[in-house]
Coordinates of C-alpha atoms and ligand atoms in Angstrom, one line a residue:
Chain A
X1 CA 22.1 -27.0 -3.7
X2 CA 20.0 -23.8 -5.2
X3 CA 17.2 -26.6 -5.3
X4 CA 16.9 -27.0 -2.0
X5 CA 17.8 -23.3 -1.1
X6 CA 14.6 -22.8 -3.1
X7 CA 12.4 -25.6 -1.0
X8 CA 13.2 -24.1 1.8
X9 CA 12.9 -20.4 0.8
X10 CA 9.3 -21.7 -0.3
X11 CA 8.4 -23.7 3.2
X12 CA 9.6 -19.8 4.5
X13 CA 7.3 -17.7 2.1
X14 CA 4.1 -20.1 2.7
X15 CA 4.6 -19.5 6.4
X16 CA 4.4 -16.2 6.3
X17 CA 2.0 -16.0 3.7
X18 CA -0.4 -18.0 6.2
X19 CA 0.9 -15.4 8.4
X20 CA -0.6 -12.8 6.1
X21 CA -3.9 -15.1 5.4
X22 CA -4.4 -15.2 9.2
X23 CA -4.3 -11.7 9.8
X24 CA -6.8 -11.2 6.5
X25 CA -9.1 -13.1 8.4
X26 CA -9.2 -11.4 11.5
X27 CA -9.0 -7.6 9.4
X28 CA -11.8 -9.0 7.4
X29 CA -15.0 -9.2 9.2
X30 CA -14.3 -6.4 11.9
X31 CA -15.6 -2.5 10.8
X32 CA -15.1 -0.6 9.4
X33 CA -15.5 -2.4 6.2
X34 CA -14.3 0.2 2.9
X35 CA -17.3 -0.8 0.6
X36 CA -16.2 1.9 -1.8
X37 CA -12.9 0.5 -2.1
X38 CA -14.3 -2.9 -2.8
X39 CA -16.7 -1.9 -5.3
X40 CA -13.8 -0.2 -7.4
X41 CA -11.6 -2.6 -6.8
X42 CA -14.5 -5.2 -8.1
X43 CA -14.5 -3.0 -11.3
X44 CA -10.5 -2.5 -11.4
X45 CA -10.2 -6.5 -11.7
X46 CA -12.6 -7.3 -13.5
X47 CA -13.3 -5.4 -16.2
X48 CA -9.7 -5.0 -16.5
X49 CA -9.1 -8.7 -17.0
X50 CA -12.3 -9.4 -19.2
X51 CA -10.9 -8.5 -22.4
X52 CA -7.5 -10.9 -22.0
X53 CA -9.7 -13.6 -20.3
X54 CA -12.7 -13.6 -23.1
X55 CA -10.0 -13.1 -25.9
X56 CA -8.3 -16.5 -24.6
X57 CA -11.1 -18.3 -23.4
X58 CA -12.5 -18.6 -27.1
X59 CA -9.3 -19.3 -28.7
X60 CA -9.0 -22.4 -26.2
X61 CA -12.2 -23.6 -26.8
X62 CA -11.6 -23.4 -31.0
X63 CA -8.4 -24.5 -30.9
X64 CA -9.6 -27.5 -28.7
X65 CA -11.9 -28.5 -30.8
X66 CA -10.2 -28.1 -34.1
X67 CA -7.3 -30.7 -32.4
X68 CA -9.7 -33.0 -30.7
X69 CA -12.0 -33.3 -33.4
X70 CA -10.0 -35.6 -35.8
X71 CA -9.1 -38.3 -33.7
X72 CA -13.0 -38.2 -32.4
X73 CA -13.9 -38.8 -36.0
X74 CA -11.6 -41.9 -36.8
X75 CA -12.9 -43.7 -33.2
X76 CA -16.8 -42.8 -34.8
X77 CA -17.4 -40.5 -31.9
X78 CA -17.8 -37.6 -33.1
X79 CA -20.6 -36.7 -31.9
X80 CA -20.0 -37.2 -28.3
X81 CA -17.5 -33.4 -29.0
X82 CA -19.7 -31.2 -27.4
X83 CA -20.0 -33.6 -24.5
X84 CA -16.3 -34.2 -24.3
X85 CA -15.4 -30.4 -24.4
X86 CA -18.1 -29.1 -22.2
X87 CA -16.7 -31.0 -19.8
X88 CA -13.0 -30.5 -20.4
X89 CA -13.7 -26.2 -20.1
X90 CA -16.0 -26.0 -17.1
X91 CA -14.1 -28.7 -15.3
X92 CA -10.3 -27.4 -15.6
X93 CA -9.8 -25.5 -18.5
X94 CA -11.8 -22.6 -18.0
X95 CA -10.6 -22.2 -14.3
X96 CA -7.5 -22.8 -15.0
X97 CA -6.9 -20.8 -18.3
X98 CA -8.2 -17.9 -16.1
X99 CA -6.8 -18.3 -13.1
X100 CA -3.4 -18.4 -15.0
X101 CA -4.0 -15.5 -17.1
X102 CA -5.1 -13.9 -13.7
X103 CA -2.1 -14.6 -11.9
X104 CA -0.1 -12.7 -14.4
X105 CA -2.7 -9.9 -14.7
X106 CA -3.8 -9.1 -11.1
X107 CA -1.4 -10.7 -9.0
X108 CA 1.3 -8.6 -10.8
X109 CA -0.8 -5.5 -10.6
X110 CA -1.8 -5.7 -7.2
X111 CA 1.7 -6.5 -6.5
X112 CA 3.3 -3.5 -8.0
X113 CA 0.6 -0.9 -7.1
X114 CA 0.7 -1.8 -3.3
X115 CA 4.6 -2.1 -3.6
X116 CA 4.9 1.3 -5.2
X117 CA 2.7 2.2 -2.3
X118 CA 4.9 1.0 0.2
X119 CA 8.2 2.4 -1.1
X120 CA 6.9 6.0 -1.6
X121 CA 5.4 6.0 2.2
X122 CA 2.0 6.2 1.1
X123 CA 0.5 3.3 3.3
X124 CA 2.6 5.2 5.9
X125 CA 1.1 8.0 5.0
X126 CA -2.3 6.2 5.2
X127 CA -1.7 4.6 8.7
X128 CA -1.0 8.0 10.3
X129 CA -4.4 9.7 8.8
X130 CA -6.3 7.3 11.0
X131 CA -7.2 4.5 7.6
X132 CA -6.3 0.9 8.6
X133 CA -4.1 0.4 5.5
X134 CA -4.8 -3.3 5.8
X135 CA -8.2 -3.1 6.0
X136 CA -8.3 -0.3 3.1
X137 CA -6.0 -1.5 0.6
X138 CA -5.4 -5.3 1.6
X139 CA -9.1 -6.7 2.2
X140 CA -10.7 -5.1 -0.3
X141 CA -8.2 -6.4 -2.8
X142 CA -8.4 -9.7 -1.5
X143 CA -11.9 -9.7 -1.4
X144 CA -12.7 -8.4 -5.0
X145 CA -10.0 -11.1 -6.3
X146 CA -12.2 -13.6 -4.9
X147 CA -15.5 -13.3 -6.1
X148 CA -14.3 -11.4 -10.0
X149 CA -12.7 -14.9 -10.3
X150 CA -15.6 -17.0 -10.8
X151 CA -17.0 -14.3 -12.5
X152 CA -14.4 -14.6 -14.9
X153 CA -14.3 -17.8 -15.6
X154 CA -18.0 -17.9 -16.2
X155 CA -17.4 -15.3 -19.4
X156 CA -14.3 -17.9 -20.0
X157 CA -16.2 -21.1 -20.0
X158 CA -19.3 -19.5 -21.8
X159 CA -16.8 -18.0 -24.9
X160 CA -15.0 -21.0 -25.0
X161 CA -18.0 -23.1 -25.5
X162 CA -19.3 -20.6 -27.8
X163 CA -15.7 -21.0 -29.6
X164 CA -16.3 -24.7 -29.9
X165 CA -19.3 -24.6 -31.0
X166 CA -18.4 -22.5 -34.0
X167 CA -16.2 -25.2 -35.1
X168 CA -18.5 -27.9 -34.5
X169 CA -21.3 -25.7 -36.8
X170 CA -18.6 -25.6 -39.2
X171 CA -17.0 -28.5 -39.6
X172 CA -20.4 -30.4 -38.2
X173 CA -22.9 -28.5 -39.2
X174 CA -24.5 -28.7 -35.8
X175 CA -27.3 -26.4 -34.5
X176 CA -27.0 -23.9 -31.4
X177 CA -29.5 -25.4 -29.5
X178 CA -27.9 -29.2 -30.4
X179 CA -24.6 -28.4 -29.2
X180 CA -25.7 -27.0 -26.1
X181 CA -28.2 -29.3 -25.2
X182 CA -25.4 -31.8 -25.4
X183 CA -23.4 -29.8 -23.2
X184 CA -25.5 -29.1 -20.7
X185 CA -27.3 -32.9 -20.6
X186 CA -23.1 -33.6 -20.1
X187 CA -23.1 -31.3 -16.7
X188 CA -24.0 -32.2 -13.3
X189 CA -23.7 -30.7 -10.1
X190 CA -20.3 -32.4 -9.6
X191 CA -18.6 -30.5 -12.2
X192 CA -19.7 -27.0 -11.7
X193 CA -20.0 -27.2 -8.2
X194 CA -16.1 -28.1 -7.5
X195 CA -15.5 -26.2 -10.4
X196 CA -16.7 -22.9 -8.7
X197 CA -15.7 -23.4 -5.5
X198 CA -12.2 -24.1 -7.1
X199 CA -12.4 -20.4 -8.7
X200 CA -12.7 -18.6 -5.3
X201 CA -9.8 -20.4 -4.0
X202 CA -7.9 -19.6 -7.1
X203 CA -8.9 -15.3 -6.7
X204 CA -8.3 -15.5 -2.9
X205 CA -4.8 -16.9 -3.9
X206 CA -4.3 -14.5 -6.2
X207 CA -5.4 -11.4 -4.5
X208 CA -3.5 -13.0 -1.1
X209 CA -0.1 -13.2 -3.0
X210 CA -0.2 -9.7 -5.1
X211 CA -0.8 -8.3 -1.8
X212 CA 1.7 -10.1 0.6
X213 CA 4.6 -9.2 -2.0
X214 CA 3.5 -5.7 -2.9
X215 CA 2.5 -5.0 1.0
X216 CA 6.3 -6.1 2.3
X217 CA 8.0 -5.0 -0.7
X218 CA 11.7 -4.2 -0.3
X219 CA 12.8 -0.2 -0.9
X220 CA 13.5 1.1 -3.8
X221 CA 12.4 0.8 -7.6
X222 CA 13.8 -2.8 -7.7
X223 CA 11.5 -3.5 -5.1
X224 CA 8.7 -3.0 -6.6
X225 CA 9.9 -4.9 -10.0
X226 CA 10.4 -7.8 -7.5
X227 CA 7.6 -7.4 -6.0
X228 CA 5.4 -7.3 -9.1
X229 CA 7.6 -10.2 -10.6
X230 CA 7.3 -12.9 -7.4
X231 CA 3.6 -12.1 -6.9
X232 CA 3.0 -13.8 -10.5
X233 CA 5.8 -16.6 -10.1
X234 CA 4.2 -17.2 -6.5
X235 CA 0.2 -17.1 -7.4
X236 CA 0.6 -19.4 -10.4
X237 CA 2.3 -22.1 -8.4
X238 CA -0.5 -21.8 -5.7
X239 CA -3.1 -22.1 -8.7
X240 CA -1.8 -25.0 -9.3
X241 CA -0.7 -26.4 -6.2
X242 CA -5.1 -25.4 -5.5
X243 CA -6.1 -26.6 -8.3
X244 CA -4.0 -30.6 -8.0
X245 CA -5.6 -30.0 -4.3
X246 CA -9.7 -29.5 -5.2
X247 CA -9.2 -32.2 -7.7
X248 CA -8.3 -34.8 -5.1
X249 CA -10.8 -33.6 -3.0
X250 CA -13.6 -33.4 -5.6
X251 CA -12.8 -37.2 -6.5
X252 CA -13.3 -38.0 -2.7
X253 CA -16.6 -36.4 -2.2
X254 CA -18.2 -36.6 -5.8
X255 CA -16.6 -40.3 -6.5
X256 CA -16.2 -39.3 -10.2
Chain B
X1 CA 20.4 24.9 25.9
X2 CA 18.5 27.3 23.6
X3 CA 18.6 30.2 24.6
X4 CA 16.5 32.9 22.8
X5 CA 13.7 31.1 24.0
X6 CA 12.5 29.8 27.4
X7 CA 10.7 26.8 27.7
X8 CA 7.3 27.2 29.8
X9 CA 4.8 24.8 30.7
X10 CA 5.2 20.9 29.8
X11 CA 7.0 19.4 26.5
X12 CA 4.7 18.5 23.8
X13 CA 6.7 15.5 23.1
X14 CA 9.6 13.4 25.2
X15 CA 12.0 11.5 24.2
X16 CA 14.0 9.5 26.9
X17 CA 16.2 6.3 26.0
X18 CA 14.7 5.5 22.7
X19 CA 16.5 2.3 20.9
X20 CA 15.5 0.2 18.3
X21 CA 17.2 -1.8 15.9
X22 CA 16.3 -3.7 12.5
X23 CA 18.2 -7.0 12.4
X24 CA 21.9 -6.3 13.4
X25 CA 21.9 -2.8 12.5
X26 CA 21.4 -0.5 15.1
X27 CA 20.2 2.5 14.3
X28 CA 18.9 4.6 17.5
X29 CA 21.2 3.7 20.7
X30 CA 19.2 6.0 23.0
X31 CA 17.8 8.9 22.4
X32 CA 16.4 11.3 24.3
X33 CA 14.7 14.9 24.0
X34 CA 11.7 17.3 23.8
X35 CA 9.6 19.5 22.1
X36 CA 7.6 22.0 23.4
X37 CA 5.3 24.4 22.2
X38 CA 5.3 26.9 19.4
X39 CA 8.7 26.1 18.7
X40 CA 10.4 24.9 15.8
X41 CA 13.2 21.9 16.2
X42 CA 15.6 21.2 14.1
X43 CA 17.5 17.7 14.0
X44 CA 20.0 17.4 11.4
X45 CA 22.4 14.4 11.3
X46 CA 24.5 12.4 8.4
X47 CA 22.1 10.4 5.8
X48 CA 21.1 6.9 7.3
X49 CA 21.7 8.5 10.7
X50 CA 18.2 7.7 11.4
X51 CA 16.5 10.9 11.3
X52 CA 13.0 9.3 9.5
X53 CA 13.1 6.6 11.6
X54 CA 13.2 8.8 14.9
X55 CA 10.4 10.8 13.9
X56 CA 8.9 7.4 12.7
X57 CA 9.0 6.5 16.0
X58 CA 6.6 9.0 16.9
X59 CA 3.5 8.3 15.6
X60 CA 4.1 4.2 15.9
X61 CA 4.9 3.8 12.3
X62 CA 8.2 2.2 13.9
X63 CA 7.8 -0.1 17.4
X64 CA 10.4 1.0 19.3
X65 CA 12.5 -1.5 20.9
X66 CA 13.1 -0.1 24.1
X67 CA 13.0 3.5 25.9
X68 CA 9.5 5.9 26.6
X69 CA 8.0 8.2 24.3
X70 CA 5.4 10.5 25.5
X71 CA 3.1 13.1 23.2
X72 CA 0.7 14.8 23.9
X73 CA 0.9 13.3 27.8
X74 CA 0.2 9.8 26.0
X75 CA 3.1 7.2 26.0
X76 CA 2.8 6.0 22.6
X77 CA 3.7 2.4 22.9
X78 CA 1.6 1.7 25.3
X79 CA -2.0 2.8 23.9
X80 CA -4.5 1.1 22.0
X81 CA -5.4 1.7 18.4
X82 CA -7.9 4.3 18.5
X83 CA -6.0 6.2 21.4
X84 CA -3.5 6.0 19.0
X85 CA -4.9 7.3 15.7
X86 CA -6.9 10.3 18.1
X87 CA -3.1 11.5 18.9
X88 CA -2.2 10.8 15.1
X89 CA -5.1 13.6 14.2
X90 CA -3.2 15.9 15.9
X91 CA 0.3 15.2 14.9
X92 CA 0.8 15.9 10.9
X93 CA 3.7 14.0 9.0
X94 CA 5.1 15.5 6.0
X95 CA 7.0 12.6 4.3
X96 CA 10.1 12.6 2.8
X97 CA 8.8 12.3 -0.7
X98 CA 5.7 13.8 -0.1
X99 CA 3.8 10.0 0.1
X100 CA 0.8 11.5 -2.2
X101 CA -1.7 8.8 -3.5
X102 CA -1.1 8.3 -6.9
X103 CA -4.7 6.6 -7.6
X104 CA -6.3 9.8 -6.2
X105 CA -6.9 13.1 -7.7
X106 CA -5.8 16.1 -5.2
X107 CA -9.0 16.8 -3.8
X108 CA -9.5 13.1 -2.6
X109 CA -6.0 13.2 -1.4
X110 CA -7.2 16.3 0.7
X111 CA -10.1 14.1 1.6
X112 CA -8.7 11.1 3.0
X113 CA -7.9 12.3 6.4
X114 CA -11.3 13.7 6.9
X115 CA -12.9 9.9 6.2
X116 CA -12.5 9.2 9.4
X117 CA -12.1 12.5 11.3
X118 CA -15.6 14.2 10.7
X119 CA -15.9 15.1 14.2
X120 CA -13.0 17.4 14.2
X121 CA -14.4 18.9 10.8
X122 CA -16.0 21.6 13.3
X123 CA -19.5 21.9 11.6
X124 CA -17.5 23.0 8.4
X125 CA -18.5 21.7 4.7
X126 CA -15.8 19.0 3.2
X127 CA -15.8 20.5 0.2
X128 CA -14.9 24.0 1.9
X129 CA -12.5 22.5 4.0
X130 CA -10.7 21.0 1.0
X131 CA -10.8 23.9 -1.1
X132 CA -9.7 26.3 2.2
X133 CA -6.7 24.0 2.0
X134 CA -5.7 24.1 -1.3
X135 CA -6.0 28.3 -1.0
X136 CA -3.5 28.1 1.6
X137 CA -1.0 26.5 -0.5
X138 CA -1.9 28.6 -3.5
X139 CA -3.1 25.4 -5.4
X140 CA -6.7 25.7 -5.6
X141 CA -7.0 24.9 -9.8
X142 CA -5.3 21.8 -9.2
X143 CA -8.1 20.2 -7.5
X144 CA -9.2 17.4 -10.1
X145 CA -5.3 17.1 -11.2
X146 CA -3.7 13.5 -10.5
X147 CA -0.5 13.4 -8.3
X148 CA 1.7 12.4 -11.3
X149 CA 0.6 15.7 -13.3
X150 CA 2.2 17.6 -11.1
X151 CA 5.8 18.9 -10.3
X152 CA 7.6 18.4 -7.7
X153 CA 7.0 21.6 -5.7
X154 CA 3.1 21.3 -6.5
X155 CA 3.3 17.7 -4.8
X156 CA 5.2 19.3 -1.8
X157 CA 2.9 21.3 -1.5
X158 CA -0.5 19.1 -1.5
X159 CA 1.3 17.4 0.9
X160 CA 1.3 20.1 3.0
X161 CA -2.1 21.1 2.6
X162 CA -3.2 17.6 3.3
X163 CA -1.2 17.4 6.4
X164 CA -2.9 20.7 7.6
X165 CA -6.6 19.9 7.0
X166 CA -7.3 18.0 10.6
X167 CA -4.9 20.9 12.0
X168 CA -2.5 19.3 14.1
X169 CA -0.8 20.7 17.0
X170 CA 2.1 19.1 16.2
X171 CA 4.1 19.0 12.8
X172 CA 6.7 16.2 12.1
X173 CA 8.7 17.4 8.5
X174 CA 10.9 14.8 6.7
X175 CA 13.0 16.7 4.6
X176 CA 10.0 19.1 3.2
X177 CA 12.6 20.9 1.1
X178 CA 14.5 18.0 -0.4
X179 CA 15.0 17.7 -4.5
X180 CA 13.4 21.3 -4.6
X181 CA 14.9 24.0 -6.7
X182 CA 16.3 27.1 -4.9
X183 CA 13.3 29.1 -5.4
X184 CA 10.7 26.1 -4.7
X185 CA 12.3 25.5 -1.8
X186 CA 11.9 29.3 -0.6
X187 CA 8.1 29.5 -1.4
X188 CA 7.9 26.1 0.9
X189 CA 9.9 27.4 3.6
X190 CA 7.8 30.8 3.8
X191 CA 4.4 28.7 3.9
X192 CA 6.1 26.2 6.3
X193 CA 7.0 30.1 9.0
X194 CA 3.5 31.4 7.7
X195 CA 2.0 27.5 8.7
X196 CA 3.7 28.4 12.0
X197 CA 2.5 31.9 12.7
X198 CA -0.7 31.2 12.0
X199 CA -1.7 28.0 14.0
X200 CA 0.6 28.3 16.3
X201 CA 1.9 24.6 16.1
X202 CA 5.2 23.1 17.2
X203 CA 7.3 21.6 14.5
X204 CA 9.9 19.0 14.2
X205 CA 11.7 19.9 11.1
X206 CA 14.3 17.5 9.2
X207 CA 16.8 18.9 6.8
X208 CA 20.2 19.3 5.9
X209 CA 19.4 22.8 4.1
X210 CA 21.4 24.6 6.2
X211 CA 19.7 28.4 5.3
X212 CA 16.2 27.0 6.0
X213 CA 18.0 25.7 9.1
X214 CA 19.4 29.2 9.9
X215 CA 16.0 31.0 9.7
X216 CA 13.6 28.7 10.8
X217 CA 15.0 26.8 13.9
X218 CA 14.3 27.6 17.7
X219 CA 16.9 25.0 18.4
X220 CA 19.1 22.5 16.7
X221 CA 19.6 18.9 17.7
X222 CA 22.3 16.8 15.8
X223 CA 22.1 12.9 15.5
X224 CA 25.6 11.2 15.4
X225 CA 25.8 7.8 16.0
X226 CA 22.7 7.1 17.1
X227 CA 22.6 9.3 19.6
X228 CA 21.6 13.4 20.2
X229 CA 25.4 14.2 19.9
X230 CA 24.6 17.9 20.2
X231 CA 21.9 20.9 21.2
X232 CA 21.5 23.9 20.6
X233 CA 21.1 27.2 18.9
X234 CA 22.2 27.7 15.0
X235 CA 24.4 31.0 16.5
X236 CA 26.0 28.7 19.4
X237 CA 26.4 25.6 17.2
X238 CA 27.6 27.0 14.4
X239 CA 30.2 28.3 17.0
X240 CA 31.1 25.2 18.0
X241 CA 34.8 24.3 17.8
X242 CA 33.9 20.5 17.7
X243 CA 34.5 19.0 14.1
X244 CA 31.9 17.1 14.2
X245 CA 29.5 19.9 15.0
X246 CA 31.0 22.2 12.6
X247 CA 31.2 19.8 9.5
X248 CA 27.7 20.6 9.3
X249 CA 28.1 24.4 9.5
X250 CA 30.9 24.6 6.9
X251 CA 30.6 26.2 3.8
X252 CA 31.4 23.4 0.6
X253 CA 34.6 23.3 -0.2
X254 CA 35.4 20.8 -2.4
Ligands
ATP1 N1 11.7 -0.3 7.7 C1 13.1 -0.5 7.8 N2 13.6 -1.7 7.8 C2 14.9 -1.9 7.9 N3 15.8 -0.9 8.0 C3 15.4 0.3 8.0 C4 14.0 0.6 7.9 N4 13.8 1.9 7.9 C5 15.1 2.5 8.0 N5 16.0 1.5 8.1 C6 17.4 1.7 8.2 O1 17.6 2.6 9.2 C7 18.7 3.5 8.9 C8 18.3 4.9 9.1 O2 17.3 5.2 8.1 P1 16.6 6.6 8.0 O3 15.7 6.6 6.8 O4 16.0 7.0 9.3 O5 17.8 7.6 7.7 P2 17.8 9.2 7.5 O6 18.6 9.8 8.6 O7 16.4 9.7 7.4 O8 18.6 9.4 6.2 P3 18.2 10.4 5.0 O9 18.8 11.7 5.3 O10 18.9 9.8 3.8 O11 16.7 10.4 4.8 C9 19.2 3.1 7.5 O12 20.3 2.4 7.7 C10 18.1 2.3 7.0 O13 18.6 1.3 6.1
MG2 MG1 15.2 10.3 6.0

């Protein structure tokens, strides 16, 4: 039974989470627009989440490799690695490693910031000194969610590649400019294209679900813990959820 | 009725049939009253009586569900939301906990409300204005501090300050003494009469400290059930011979 209590509790949340998406949109073009906030919050998100998401990025890309790279050998196509992985990271890895590591990172942050907010009266507080909360605290989150994102995975994909590469020099003994040649002769406009566009679905997710818990968090310090928690369960289902979604659609329009 | 002071002119603020629940629970079932200038109101009622939420009510950080509530000669439900936040500039709110912003030092906590109020800055100098602010509340080298470096009486009182700086005509105070020591609670209190004296403002005080109540109230109104049970002065309340009246007037006996 707590199966289906759950499928319905999440047909409920995405309702009002459209709800939330909805009122985003029409908060989101209309001034006053808090460039200041954005800007910080820009910074806040991304530089915050570099580190974790360079650090993780390369160890995906060596690890790949080092795994792949055997099996490549014994089918005598081994040189068709930087190929195979330059693909694999831009295409789904990258995005997704990040978007994951960003659901944990900002979605829980966001969530527990604007729930602490909420519980101590400070977007009260807010509201009644004449600042659109939404507009001030929401937006700009969303916002700087959704363009760090594909910022991040950029530095992902680029240190992952760079990861791979140094097992390929290793174990290969292939040059720099090789390997990348390779990878980028692999690339066309249908990977990185629905790759990208993927990566600002996946920060407007995230930024949309840190808010929505953290801006109706329940009272109290519990609240906030839940708050944090469910923004993180939430956003990494939508990542996935998206990502399942732009792959379907990319296969459509790109006919890969 | 009070009566050690007469009521001339028009309320500041009425109150008539106010209700509004959240789901089932039913927390105002009519209430009416006023304010009206320079005085100081007390309300005072049991804890989830619904005293926040009233005062809430006021500025439109809680629709009502039914009822009229006029301030300033505006009926708040019914105005737009920039009528709305110009009769927000001149109504402060002291929250409960003092609601500062933690991601803030104190001088862009004192700057917030002037974002978007620079026409009632009257020609002054931010900067001034902050620091004018901060003298007033005797916090002046706390200026670059963040809101978790201070104590609890320091936070009470940049609340203050930043609920003073667009100089309202009307202030709503949740509680401004709660989780204070004895003595904190006195140096609040005497900037809260000294606040008074010098602007000239009419307050709306919450508390349930009943010497702050004693010296600081015009008139008392008690919330019981959802409703203004009882009015009145501290001397004819506290005279009362209903229980219900006077459980809040007893001295703790335990
Ligand atoms: N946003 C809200 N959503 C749902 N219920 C609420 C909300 N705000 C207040 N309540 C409920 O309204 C009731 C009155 O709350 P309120 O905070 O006004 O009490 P209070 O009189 O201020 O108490 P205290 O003296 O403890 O501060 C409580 O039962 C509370 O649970
Ligand atoms: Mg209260």
């Amino acid at each position: 039974m707590a199966f289906f209590e759950n499928i319905k509790d999440l047909l409920g949340q995405i309702g009002d989470l459209t709800q939330f998406a909805l009122r985003f949109f029409r908060e989101a073009f209309r001034r006053p627009f808090e460039i200041r906030e954005f800007v910080k919050q820009c910074f806040n998100i991304g530089y915050n989440s570099l580190f974790l998401v360079i650090t993780t990025g390369f160890i995906m890309g060596l690890v790949l490799t080092l795994q792949l790279r055997p099996t490549m050998l014994d089918f005598g196509a081994v040189s068709y690695m930087p190929r195979m992985i330059g693909i694999a990271i831009v295409r789904e890895i990258g995005p997704m490693i990040t978007a994951l590591i960003c659901a944990g990172k900002i979605g829980s942050s966001i969530g527990a910031e604007l729930g602490s907010m909420k519980v101590t009266e400070q977007i009260d507080a807010m509201e009644v000194s004449g600042t659109n909360p939404f507009k001030y605290l929401v937006v700009t989150r969303i916002w700087a969610s959704t363009f760090m994102l594909p910022v991040l995975v950029v530095a992902a994909d680029a240190i992952g590649l760079f990861g791979s590469f140094l097992v390929e020099q290793a174990k290969g003994d292939v040059s720099f400019t090789l390997y990348f040649n390779q990878v980028f002769q692999a690339l066309v406009y249908g990977d990185i294209i629905p790759a990208t566009l993927k990566s600002f679905f996946f920060g407007f997710a995230i930024g949309l679900v840190g808010c929505y818990k953290g801006y109706y968090s329940e009272k109290g310090t519990e609240g906030v813990g839940r708050a944090a928690n469910m923004a993180v369960v939430f956003a990494s289902l939508l990542v996935f959820i998206i990502d399942f979604l732009a792959v379907l659609v990319a296969d459509i329009l790109f006919e890969i | 009725m009070s009566q050690n002071k007469t009521h001339d002119g028009k309320p500041l603020i009425t109150l008539k049939d106010v209700i509004k629940s959240f789901g089932t629970n039913e927390v105002l079932k009519g209430i009416s009253m006023e304010l009206y200038s320079n005085e100081n109101l007390v309300i005072i009622g049991k804890s989830g009586s619904g005293k926040s939420v009233l005062i809430k009510c006021l500025v439109r950080l809680v629709d009502i569900d039914s009822g009229s509530i006029n301030v300033l000669g505006k009926s708040i439900p019914d105005l737009s939301q920039v009528e709305l936040d110009k009769v927000r500039t001149d109504v402060g709110f002291l929250f409960q906990g003092s609601a500062l912003y933690d991601s803030m030092t104190v001088g862009e906590n004192l700057q917030f409300p002037l974002r978007r109020h620079k026409h009632r800055m009257r020609g002054q100098d931010e900067g001034q204005l902050i620091s004018e602010a901060l003298i007033s509340v005797g916090l002046e080298h706390a200026i670059d501090m963040m809101p978790v470096d201070l104590s609890g009486g320091m936070k009470r009182r940049v609340a203050l300050a930043r609920t003073l700086i667009l100089q309202p005509k009307i202030i709503l105070y949740d509680e401004p003494t709660s989780g204070l020591d004895p003595i904190t609670s006195n140096e609040i209190i005497s900037l809260i009469l000294n606040i008074q004296r010098k602007y000239n403002t009419a307050s709306i005080i919450i508390t349930h400290d009943m010497d702050f109540v004693r010296v600081v109230s015009d008139r008392i109104i008690i919330i019981q059930d959802g409703i203004n049970y009882a009015e009145g002065s501290y001397a004819n309340l506290s005279k009362s011979s209903d229980p219900k009246i006077r459980a809040f007037f007893k001295e703790r006996r335990l």
